[in-house]
mmCIF file of C-alpha atoms in Angstrom:
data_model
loop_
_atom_site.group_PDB
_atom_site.id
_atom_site.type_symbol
_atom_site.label_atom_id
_atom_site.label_comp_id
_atom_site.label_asym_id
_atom_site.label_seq_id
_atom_site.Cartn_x
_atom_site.Cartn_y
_atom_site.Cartn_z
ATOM 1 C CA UNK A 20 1.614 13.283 -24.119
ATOM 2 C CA UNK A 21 2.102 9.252 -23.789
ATOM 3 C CA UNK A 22 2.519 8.292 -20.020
ATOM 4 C CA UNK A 23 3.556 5.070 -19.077
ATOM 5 C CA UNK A 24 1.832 3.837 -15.939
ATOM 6 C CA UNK A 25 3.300 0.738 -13.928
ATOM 7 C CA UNK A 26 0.856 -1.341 -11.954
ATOM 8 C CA UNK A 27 -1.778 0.243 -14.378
ATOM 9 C CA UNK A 28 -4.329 -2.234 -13.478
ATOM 10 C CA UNK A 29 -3.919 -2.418 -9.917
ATOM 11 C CA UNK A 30 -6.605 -0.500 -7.518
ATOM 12 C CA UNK A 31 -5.015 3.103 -7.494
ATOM 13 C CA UNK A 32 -3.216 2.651 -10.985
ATOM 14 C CA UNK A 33 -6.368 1.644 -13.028
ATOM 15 C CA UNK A 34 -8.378 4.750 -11.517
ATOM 16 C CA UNK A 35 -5.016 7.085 -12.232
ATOM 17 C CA UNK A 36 -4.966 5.971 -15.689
ATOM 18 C CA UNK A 37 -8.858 6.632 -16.381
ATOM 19 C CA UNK A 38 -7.740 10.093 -14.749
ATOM 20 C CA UNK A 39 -5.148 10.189 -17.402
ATOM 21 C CA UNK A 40 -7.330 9.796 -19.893
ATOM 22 C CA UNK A 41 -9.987 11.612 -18.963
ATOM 23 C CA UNK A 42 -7.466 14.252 -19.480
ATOM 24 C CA UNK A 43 -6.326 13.813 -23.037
ATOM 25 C CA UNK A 44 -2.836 11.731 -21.972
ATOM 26 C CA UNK A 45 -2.250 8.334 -23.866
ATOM 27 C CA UNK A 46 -1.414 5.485 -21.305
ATOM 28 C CA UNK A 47 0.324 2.501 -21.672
ATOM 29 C CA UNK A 48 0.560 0.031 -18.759
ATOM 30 C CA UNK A 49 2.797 -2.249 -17.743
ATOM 31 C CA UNK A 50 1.698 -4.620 -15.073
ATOM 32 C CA UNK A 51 2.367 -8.110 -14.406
ATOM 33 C CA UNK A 52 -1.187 -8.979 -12.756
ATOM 34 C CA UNK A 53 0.350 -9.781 -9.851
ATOM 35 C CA UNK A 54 -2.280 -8.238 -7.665
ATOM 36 C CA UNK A 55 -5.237 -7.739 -10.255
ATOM 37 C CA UNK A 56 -7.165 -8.856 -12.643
ATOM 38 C CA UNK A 57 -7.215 -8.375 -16.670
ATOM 39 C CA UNK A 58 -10.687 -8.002 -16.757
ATOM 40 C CA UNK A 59 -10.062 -4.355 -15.574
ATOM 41 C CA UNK A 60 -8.716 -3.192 -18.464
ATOM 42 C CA UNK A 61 -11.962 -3.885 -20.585
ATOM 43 C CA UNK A 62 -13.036 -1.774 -17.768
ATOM 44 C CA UNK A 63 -11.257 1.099 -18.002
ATOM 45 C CA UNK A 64 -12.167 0.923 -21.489
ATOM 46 C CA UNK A 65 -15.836 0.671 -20.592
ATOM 47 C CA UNK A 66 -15.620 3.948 -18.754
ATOM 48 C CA UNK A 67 -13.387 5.901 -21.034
ATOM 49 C CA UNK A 68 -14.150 4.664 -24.406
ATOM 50 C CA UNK A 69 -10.717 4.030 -24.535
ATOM 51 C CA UNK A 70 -8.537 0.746 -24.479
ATOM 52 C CA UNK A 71 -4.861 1.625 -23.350
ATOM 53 C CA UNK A 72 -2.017 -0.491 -24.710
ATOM 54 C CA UNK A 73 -1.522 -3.041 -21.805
ATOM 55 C CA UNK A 74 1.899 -5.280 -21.621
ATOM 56 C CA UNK A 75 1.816 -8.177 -19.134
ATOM 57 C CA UNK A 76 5.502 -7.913 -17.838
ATOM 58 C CA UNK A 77 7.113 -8.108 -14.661
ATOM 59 C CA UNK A 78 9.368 -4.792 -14.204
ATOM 60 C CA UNK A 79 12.265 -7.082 -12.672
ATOM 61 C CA UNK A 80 12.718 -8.119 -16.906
ATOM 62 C CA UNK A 81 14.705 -4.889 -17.718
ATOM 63 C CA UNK A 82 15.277 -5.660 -21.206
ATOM 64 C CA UNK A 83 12.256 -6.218 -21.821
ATOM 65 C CA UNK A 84 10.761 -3.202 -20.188
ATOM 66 C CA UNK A 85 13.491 -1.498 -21.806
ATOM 67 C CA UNK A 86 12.299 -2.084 -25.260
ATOM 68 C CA UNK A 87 8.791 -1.103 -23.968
ATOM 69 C CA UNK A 88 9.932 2.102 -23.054
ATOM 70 C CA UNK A 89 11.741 2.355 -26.809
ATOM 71 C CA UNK A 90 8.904 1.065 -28.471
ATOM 72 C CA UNK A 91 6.747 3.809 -27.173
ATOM 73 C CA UNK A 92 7.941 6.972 -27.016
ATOM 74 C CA UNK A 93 7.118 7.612 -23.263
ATOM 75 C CA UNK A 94 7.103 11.741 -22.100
ATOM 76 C CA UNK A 95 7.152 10.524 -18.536
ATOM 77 C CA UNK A 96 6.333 7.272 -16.000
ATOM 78 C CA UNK A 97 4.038 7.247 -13.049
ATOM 79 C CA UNK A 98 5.173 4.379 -11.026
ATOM 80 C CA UNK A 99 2.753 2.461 -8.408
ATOM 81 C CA UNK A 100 4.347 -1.239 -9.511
ATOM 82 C CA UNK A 101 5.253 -2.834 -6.012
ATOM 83 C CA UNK A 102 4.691 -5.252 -3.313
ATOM 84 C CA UNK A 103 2.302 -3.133 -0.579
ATOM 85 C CA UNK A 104 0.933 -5.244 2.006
ATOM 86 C CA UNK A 105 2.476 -3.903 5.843
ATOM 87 C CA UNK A 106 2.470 -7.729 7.420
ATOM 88 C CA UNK A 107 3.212 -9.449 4.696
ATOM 89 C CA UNK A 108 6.276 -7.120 4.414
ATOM 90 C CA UNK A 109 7.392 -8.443 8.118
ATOM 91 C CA UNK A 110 7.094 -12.171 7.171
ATOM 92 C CA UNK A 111 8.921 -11.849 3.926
ATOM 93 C CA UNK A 112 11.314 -8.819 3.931
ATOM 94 C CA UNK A 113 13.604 -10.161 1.132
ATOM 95 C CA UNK A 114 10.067 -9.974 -1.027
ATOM 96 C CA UNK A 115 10.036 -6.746 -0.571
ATOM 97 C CA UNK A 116 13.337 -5.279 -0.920
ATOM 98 C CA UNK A 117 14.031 -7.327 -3.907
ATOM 99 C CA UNK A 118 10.488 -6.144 -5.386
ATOM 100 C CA UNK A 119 9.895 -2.732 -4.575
ATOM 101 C CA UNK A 120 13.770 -1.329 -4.953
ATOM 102 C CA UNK A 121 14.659 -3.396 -7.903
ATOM 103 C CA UNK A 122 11.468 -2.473 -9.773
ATOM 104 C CA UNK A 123 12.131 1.125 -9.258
ATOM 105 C CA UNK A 124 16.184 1.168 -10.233
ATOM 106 C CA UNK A 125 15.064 -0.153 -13.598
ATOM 107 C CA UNK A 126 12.411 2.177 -13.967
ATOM 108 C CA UNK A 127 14.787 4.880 -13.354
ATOM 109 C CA UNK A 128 17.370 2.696 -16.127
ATOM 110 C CA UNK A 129 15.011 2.858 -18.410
ATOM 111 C CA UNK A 130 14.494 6.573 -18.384
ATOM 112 C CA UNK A 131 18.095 7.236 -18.328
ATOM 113 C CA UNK A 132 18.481 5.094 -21.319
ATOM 114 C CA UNK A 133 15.988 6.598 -23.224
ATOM 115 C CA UNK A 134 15.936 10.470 -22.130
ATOM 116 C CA UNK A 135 12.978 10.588 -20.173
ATOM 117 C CA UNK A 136 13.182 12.743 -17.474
ATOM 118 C CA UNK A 137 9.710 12.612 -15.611
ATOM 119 C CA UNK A 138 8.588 10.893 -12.891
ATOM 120 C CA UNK A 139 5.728 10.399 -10.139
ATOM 121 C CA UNK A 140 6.523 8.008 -7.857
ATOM 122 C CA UNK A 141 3.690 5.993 -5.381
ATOM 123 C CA UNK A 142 5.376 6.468 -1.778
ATOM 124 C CA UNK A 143 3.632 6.230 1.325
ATOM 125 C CA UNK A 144 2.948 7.739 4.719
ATOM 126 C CA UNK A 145 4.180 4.954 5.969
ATOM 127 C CA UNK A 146 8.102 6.673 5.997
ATOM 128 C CA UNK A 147 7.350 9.085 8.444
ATOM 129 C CA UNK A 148 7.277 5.931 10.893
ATOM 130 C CA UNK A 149 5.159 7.021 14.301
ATOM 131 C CA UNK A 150 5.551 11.056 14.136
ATOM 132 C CA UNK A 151 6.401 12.731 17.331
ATOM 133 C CA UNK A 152 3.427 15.798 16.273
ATOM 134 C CA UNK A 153 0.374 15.488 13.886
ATOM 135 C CA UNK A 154 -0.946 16.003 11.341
ATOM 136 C CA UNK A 155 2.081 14.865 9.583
ATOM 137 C CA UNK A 156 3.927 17.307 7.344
ATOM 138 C CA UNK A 157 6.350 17.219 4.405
ATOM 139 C CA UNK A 158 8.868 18.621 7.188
ATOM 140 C CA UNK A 159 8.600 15.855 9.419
ATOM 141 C CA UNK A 160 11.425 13.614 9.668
ATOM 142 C CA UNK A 161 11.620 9.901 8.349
ATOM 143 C CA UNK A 162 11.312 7.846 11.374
ATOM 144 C CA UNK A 163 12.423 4.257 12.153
ATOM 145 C CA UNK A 164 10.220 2.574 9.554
ATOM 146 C CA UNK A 165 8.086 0.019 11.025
ATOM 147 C CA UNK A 166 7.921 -2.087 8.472
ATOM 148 C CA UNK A 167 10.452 -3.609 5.503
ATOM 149 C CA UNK A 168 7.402 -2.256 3.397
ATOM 150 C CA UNK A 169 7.837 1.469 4.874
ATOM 151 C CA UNK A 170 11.810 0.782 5.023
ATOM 152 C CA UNK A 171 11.711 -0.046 0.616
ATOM 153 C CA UNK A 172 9.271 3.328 0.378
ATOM 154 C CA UNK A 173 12.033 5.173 2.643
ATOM 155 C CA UNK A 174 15.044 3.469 0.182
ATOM 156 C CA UNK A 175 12.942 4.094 -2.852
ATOM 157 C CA UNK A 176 12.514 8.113 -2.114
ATOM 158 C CA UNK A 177 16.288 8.207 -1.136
ATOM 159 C CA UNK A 178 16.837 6.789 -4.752
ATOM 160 C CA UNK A 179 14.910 9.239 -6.276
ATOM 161 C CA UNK A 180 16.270 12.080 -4.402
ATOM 162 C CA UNK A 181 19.999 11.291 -5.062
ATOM 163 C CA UNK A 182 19.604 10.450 -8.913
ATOM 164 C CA UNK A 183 17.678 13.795 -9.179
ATOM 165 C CA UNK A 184 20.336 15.676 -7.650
ATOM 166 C CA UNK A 185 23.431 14.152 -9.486
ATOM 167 C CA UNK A 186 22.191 15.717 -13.041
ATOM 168 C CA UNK A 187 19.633 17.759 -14.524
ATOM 169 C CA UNK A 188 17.874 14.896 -16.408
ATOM 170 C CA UNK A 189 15.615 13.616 -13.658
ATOM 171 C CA UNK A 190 12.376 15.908 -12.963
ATOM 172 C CA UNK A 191 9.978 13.813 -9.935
ATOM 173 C CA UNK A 192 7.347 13.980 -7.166
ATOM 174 C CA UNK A 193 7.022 11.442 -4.352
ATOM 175 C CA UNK A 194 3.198 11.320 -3.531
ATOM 176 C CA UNK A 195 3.085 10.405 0.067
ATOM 177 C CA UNK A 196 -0.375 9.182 0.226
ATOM 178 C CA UNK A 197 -2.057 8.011 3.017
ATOM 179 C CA UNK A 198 -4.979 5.165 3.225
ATOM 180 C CA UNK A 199 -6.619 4.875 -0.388
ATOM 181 C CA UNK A 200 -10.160 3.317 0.093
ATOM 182 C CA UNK A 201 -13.478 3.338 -2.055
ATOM 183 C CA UNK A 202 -13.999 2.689 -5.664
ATOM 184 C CA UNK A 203 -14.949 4.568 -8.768
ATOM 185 C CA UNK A 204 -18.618 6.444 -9.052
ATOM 186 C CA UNK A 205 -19.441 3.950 -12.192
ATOM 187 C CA UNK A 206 -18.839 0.845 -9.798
ATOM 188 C CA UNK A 207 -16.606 -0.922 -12.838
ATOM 189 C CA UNK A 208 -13.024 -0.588 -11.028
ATOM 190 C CA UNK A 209 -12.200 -0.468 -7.317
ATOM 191 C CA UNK A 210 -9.956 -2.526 -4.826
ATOM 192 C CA UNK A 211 -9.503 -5.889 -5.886
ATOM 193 C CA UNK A 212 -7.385 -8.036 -3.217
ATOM 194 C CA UNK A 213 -6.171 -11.414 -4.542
ATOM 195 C CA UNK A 214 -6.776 -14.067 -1.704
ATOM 196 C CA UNK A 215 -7.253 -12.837 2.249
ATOM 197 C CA UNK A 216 -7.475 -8.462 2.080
ATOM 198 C CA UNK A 217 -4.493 -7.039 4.351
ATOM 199 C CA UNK A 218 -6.301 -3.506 4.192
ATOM 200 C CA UNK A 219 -9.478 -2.478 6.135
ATOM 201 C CA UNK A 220 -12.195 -1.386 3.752
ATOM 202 C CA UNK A 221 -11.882 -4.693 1.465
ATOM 203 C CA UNK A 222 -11.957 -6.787 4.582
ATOM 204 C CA UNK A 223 -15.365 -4.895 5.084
ATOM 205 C CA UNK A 224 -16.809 -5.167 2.326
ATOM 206 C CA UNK A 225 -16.168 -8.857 1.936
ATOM 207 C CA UNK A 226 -17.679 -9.526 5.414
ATOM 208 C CA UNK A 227 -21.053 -7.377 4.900
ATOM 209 C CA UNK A 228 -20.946 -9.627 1.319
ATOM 210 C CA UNK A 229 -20.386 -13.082 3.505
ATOM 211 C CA UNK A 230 -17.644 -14.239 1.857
ATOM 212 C CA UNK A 231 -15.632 -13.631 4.989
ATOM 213 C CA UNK A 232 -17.163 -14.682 8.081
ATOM 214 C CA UNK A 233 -15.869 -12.120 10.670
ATOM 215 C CA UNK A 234 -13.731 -8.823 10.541
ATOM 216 C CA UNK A 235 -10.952 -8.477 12.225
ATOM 217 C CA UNK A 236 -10.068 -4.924 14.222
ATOM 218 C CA UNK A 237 -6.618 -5.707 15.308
ATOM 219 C CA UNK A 238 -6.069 -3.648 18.237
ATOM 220 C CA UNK A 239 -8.569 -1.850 20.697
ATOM 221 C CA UNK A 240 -5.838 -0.894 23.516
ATOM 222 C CA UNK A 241 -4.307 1.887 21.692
ATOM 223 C CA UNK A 242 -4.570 5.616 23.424
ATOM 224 C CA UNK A 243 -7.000 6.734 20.821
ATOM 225 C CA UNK A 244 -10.381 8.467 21.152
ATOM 226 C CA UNK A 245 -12.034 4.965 20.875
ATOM 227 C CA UNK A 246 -8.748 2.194 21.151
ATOM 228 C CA UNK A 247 -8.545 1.762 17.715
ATOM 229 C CA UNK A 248 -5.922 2.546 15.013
ATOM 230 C CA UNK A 249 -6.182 6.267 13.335
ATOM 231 C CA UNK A 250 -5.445 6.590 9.602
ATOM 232 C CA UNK A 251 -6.303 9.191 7.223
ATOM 233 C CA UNK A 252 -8.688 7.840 4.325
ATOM 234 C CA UNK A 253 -8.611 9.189 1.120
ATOM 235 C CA UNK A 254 -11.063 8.624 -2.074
ATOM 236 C CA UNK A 255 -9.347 6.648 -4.335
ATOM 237 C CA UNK A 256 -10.608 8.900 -7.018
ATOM 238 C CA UNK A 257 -9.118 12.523 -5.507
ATOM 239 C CA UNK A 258 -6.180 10.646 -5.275
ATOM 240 C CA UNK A 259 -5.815 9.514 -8.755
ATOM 241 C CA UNK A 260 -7.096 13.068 -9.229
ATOM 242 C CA UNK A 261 -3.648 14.080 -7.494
ATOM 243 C CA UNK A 262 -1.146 11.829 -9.991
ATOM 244 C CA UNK A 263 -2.622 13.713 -12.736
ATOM 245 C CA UNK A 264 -1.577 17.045 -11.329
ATOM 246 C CA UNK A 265 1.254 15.980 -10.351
ATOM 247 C CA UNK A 266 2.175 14.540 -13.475
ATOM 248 C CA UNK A 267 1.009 17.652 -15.329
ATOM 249 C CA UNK A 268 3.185 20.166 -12.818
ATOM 250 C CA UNK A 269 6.358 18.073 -14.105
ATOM 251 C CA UNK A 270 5.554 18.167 -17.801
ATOM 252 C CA UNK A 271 4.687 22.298 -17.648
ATOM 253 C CA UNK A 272 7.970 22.956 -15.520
ATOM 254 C CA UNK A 273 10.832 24.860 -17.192
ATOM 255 C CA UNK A 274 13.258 24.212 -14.508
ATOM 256 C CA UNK A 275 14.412 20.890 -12.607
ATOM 257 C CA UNK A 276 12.353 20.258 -10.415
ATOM 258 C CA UNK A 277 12.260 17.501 -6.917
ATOM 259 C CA UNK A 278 9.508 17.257 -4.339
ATOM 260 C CA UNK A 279 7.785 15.347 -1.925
ATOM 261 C CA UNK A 280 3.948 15.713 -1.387
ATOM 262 C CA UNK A 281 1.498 14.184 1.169
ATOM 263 C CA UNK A 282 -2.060 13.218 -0.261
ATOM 264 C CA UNK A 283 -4.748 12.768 2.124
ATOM 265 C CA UNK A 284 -7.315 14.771 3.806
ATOM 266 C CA UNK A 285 -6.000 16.096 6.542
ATOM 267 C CA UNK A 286 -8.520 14.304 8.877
ATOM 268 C CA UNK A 287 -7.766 10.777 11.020
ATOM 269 C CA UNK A 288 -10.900 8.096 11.269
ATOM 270 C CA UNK A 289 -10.735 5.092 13.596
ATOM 271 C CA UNK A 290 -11.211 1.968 12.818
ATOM 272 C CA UNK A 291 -14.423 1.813 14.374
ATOM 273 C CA UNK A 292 -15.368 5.313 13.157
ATOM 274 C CA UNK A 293 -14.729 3.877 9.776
ATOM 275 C CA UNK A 294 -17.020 0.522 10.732
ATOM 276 C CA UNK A 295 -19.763 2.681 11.717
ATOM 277 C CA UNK A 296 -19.887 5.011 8.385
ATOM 278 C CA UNK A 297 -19.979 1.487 6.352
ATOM 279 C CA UNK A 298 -23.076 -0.090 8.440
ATOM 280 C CA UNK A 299 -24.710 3.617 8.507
ATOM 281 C CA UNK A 300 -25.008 4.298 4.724
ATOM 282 C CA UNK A 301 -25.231 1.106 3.628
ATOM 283 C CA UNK A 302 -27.844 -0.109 6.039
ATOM 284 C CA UNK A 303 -25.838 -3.115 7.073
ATOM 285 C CA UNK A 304 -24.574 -4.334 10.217
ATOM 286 C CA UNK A 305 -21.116 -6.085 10.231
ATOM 287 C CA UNK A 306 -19.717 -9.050 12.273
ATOM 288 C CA UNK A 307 -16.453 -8.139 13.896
ATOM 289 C CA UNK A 308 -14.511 -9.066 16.718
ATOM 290 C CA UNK A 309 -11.245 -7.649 18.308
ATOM 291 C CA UNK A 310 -7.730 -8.986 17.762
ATOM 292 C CA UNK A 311 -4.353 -8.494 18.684
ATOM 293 C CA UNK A 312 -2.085 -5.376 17.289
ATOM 294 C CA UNK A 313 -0.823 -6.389 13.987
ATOM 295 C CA UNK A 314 3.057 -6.267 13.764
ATOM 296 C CA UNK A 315 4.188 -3.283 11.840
ATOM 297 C CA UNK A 316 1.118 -1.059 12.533
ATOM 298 C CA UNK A 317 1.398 2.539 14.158
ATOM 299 C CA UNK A 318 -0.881 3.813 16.116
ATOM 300 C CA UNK A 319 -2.047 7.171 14.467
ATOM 301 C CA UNK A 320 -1.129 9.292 11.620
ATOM 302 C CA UNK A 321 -3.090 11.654 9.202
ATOM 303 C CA UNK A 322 -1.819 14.544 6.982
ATOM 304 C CA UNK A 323 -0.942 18.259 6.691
ATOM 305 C CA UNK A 324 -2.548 18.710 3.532
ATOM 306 C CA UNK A 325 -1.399 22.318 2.711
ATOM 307 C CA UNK A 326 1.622 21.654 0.439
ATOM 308 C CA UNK A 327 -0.938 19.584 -1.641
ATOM 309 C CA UNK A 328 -3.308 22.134 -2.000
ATOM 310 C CA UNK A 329 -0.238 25.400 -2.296
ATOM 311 C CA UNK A 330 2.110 23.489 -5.203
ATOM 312 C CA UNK A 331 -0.648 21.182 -6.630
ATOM 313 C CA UNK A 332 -3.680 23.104 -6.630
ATOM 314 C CA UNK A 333 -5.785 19.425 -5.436
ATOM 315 C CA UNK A 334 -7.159 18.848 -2.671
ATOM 316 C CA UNK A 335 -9.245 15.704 -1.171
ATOM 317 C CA UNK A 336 -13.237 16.297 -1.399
ATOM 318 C CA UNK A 337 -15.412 13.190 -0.607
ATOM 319 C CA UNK A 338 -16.488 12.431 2.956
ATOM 320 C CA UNK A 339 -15.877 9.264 4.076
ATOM 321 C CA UNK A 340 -19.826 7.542 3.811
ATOM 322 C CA UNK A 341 -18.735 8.411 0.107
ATOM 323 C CA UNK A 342 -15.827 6.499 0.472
ATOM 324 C CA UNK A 343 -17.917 3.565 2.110
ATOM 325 C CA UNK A 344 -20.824 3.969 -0.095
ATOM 326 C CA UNK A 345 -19.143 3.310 -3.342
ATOM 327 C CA UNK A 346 -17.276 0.587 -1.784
ATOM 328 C CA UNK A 347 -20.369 -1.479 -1.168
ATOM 329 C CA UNK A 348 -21.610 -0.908 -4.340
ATOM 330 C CA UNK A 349 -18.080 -2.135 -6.010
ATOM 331 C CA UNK A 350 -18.407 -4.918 -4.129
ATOM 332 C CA UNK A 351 -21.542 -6.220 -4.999
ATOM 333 C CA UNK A 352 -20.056 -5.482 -8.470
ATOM 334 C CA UNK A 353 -17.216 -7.339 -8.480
ATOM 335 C CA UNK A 354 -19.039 -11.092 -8.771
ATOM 336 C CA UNK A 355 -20.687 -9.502 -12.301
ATOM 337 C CA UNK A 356 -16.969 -9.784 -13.636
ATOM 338 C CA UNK A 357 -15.483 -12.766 -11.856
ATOM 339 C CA UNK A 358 -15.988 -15.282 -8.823
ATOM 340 C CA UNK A 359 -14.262 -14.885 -5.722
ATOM 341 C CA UNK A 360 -13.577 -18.334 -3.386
#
């Protein structure tokens, strides 16, 4: 089976499509670098003795991702290509919505075009808004999204939904993952930011490595166990580990088939909780201070994780000092295959 993976080379797509391959799938990727590196895919290859057919190519080009999708002979798409950064989202919404929605409505061309009717699509716990009762399920309602990055993910799953439902020639899973962190066991792929990391764990890892001087913990006055923010943080690798069963539950299905899935662990870290893991099994001692609430930001969610485990047969098993652990040792990495200013 040939699966065609947007964003392949991006942090959750490159470790998806070693998953993929790891599992006897041929990959081709699509990605237009925007928010990694090419070195990664002599990585992948590194790890999986394998070098996927890679085409640098923004998905807004329809024709050309068109013929891509002719060229190949694609049995389905897993789709993580889009703009993911919460504040950066608030300062340039038309970024997003062009981005993210665009992207997706000529993925979902493509297939139509050339009868491909499978589809996992990267959504986000960030639709559910602030729920009123956690952990978070699949039942819970779509709040206000607090974000124009939450709002394209709530757009994007509405897109999916109604295309599904208007013929039989659209079989998809929305993977409503929560906060991907870590790095792969061999340290040769992990999260690679371009310029100043909007997510925790990179931020982290780039002060205990002094590039950054100070971490910043925006918020401390929120009516958590400790003040600060609550996520749910997942290994990226169960979580690639999850796109390949979901992928492989929409190629083995004889009927139509539409659903929405949360991936996570079903447990909620603080910030600081998350801090303290880092400096405890690395050794290290970070230099942070406290800022203001970030615009956008909620203050707690984490997952109900027993749909997951019920239609997918996954669930989440590293702790998160594994999650911190390989991290570090990606980050310490990272200089062997380029420099970072």
């Amino acid at each position: 089976m040939k699966i065609l993976v947007t964003g392949g080379l991006g942090y959750i797509g490159s470790h998806t499509t070693v998953e993929l391959i790891k599992n006897n799938f041929e990959v081709v990727i699509v990605d237009n670098l925007s928010n990694s590196e090419f070195f990664i895919l002599e990585n992948i290859k590194q790890i999986t003795g394998v070098s996927p057919k890679f085409y640098n190519l923004d998905l807004l080009d329809f024709k050309k991702f068109d013929q891509i999708v002719k060229e190949n002979k694609i049995h389905g798409i897993i789709h993580f290509a889009a703009f993911k950064s919460v504040s950066e989202s608030v300062l340039h919404p038309v970024k997003y919505y062009e981005n993210n929605i665009i992207s997706l409505l000529n993925v979902l061309r493509a297939m139509n075009l050339n009868g491909i009717s499978n589809l996992v699509f990267s959504s986000s716990c960030t639709v559910y808004g602030q729920p009123d009762t956690l952990p978070v399920s699949e039942d819970s309602p779509f709040k206000m999204a607090e974000s124009p990055y939450a709002y394209s993910k709530q757009v994007s799953e509405n897109i999916i939904k109604d295309v599904s439902s208007s013929s039989d020639k659209l079989n998809a899973i929305s993977l409503r993952y929560f906060n991907p962190v870590g790095a792969h066991s061999s340290g040769l792929i992990g999260e690679l930011p371009l310029g100043v990391p909007d997510n925790l764990v990179p931020y982290i890892t780039q002060t205990a490595a002094g590039i950054r001087e100070e971490l910043s913990v925006f918020g401390n006055d929120y009516t958590t166990k400790d003040g600060t923010a609550i996520r749910d943080y997942i290994h990226i690798e169960d979580l690639a580990r999850a796109h390949v069963k979901a992928i492989s539950k929409i190629l083995s299905c004889n009927s139509q088939l539409y659903d929405y899935i949360n991936v996570g662990t079903g447990i909620g870290h603080s910030v600081l909780e998350v801090i303290n893991s880092f400096e405890k099994v690395n050794n290290l001692k970070l230099n942070y201070s406290f800022k203001e609430r970030r615009n956008g930001d909620i203050k707690e969610i984490y997952s109900d994780v027993k749909k997951s485990e019920e239609v997918l047969g996954w669930k989440a098993v590293f702790s998160l000092n594994e999650m911190m652990k390989s991290a570090w040792v990606w980050q310490k990495n990272i200089k062997n295959f380029r420099n970072i200013s």
